[in-house]
PDB file of C-alpha atoms in Angstrom:
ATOM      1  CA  UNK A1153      86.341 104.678 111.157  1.00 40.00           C
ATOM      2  CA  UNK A1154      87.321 108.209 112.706  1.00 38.00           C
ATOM      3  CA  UNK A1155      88.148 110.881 110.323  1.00 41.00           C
ATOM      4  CA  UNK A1156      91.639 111.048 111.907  1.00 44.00           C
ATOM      5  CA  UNK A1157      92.208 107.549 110.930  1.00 42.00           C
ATOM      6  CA  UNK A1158      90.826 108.319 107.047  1.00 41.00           C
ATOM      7  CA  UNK A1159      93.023 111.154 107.070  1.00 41.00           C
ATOM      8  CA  UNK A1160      96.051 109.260 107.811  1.00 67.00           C
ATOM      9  CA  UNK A1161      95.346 107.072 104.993  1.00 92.00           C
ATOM     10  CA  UNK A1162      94.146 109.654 102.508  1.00 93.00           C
ATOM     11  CA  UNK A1163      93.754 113.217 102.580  1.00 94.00           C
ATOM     12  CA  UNK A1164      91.286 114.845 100.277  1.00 94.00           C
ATOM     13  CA  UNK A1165      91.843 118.532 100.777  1.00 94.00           C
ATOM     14  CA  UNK A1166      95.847 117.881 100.748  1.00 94.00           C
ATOM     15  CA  UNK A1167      95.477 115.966  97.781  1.00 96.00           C
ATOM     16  CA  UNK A1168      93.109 118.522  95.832  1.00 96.00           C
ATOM     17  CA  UNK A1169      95.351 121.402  97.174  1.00 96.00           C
ATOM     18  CA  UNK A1170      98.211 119.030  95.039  1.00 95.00           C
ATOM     19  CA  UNK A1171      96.145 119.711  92.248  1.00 97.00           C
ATOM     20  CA  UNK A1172      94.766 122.821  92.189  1.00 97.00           C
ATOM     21  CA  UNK A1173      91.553 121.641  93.471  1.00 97.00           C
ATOM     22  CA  UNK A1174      90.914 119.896  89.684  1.00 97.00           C
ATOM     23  CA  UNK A1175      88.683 116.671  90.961  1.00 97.00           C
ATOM     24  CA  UNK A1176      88.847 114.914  88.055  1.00 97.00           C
ATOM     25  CA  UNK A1177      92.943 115.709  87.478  1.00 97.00           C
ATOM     26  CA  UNK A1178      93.058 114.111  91.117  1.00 97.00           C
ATOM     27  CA  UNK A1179      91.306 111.056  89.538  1.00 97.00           C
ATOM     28  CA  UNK A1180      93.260 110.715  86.780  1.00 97.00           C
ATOM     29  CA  UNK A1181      96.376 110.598  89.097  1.00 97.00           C
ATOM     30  CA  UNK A1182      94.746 108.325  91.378  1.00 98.00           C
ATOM     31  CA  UNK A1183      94.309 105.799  88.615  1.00 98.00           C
ATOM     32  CA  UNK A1184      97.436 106.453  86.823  1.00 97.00           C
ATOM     33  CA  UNK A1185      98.815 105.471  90.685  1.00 98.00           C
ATOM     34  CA  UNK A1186      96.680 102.984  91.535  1.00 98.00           C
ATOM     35  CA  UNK A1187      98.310 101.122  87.977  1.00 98.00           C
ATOM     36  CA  UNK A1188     101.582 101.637  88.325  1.00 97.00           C
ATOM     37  CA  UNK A1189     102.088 101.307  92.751  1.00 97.00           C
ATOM     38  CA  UNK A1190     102.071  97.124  92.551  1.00 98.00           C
ATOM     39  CA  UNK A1191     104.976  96.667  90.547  1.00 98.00           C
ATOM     40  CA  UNK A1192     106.816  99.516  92.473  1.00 98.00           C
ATOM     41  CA  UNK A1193     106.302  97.676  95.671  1.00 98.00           C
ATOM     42  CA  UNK A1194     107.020  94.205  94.301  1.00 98.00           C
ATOM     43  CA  UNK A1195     110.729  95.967  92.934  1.00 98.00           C
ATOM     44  CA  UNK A1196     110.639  97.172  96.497  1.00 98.00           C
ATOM     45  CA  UNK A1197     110.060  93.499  97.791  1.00 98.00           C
ATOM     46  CA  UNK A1198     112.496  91.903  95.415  1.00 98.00           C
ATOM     47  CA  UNK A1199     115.222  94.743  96.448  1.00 98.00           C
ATOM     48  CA  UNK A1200     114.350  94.109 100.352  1.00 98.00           C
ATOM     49  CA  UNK A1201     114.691  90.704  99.697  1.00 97.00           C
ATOM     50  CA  UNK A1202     118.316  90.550  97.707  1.00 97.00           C
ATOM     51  CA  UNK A1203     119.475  92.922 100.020  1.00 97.00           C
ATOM     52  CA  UNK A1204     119.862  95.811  97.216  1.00 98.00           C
ATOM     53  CA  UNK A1205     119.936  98.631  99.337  1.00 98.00           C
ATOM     54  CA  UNK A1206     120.033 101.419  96.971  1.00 98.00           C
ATOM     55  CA  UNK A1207     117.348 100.109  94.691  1.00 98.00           C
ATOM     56  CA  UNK A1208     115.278  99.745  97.905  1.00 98.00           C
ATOM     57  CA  UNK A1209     115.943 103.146  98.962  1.00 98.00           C
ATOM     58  CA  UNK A1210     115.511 104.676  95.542  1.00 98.00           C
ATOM     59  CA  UNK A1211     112.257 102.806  94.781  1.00 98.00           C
ATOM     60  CA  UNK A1212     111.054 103.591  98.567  1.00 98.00           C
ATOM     61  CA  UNK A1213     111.808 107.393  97.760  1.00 98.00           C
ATOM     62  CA  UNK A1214     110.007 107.183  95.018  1.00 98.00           C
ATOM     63  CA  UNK A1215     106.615 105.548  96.650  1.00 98.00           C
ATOM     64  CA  UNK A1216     107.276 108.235  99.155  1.00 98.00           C
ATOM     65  CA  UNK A1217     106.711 110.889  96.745  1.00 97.00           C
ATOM     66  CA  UNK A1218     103.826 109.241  95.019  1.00 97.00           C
ATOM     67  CA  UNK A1219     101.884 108.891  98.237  1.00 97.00           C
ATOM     68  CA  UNK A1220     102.199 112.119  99.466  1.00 96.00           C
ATOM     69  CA  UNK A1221     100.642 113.643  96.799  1.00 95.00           C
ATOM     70  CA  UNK A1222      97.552 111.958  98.230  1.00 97.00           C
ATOM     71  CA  UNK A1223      98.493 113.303 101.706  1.00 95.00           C
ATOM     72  CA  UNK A1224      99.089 109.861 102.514  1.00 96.00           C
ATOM     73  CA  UNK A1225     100.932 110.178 105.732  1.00 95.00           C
ATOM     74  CA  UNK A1226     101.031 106.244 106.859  1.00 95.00           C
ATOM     75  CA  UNK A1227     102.516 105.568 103.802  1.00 97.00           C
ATOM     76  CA  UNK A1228     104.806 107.857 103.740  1.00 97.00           C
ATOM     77  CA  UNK A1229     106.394 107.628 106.547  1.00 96.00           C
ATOM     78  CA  UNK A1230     106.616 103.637 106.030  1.00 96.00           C
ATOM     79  CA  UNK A1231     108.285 104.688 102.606  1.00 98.00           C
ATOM     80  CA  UNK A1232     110.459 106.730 104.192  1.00 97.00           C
ATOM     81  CA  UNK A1233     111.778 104.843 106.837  1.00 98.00           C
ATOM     82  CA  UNK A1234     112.510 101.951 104.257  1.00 98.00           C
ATOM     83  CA  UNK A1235     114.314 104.893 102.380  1.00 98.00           C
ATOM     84  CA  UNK A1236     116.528 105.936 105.029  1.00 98.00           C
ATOM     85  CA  UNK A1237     116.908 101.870 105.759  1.00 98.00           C
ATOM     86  CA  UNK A1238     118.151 101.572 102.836  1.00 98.00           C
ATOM     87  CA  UNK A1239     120.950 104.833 102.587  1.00 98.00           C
ATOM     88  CA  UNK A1240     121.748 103.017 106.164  1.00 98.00           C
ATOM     89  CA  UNK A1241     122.322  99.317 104.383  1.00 98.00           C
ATOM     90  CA  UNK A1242     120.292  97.928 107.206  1.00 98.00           C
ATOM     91  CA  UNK A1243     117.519  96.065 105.269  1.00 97.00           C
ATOM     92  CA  UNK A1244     117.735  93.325 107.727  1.00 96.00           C
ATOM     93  CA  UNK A1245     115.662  95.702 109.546  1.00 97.00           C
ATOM     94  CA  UNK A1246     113.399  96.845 106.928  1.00 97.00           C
ATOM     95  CA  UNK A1247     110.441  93.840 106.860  1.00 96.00           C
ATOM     96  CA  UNK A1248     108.343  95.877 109.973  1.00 97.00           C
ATOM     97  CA  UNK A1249     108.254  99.132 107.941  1.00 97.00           C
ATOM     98  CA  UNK A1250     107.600  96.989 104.827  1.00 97.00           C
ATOM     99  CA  UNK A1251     104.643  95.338 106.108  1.00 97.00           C
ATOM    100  CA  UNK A1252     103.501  98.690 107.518  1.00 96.00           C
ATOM    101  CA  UNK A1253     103.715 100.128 104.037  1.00 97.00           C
ATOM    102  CA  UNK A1254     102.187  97.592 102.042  1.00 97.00           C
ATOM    103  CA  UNK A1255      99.055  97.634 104.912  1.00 96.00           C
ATOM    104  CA  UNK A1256      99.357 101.745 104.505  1.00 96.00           C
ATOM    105  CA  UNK A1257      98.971 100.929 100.551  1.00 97.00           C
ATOM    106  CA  UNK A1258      95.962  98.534 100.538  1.00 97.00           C
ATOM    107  CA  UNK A1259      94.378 100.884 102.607  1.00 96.00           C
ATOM    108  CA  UNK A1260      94.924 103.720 100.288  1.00 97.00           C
ATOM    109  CA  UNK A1261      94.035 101.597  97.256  1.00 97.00           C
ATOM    110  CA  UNK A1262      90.628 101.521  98.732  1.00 96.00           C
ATOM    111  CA  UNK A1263      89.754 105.144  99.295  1.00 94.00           C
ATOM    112  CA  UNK A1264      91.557 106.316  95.620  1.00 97.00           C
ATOM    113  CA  UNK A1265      89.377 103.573  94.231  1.00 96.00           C
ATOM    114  CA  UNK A1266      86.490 105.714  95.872  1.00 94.00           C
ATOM    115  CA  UNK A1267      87.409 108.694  93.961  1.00 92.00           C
TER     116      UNK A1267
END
């Protein structure tokens, strides 16, 4: 894997910039993430899926901001584009970006779980 590709998923000296260069805060936020990011992407699923656009974009914001404290750039722009699917009420459109983001998140799962 190129290091342009391991950036995209997760950026170490982004994420340790975050955090004042602590390692072991970083790892404690990793994990603390890592716990909580499956049930916000299953209330992003549900809200996709019901066609609840402002949970969707509210709980895509809010992955959006999680990620990018790990300088998670995939991610975040999936997030995002759900986000601004979602202030658009077009969720009908939202299942490429989804899939995109939930690829973007196992892939990050694996390098945090590196940490």
């Amino acid at each position: 894997m190129s290091a342009q590709v391991v950036e995209t998923i997760f950026d170490r000296e982004v994420a340790l910039s975050n955090v004042d260069g602590d390692a072991a805060l970083l790892k404690e936020i990793a994990t603390l993430f890592l716990g909580e990011y499956p049930r916000e992407l299953q209330a992003l699923r549900d809200a996709v899926a019901c066609g609840d656009a402002e949970l969707a974009a509210r709980t895509a914001h809010g992955l959006k901001g999680s990620v990018s404290n790990f300088g998670a750039r995939a991610a975040r722009k999936a997030a995002s584009e759900i986000e601004d699917l979602g202030r658009a009420h077009m969720l009908a459109e939202a299942a490429p970006a989804l899939d995109q983001l939930e690829t973007a998140l196992a892939a990050l799962r694996r390098e945090l779980e590196s940490l």
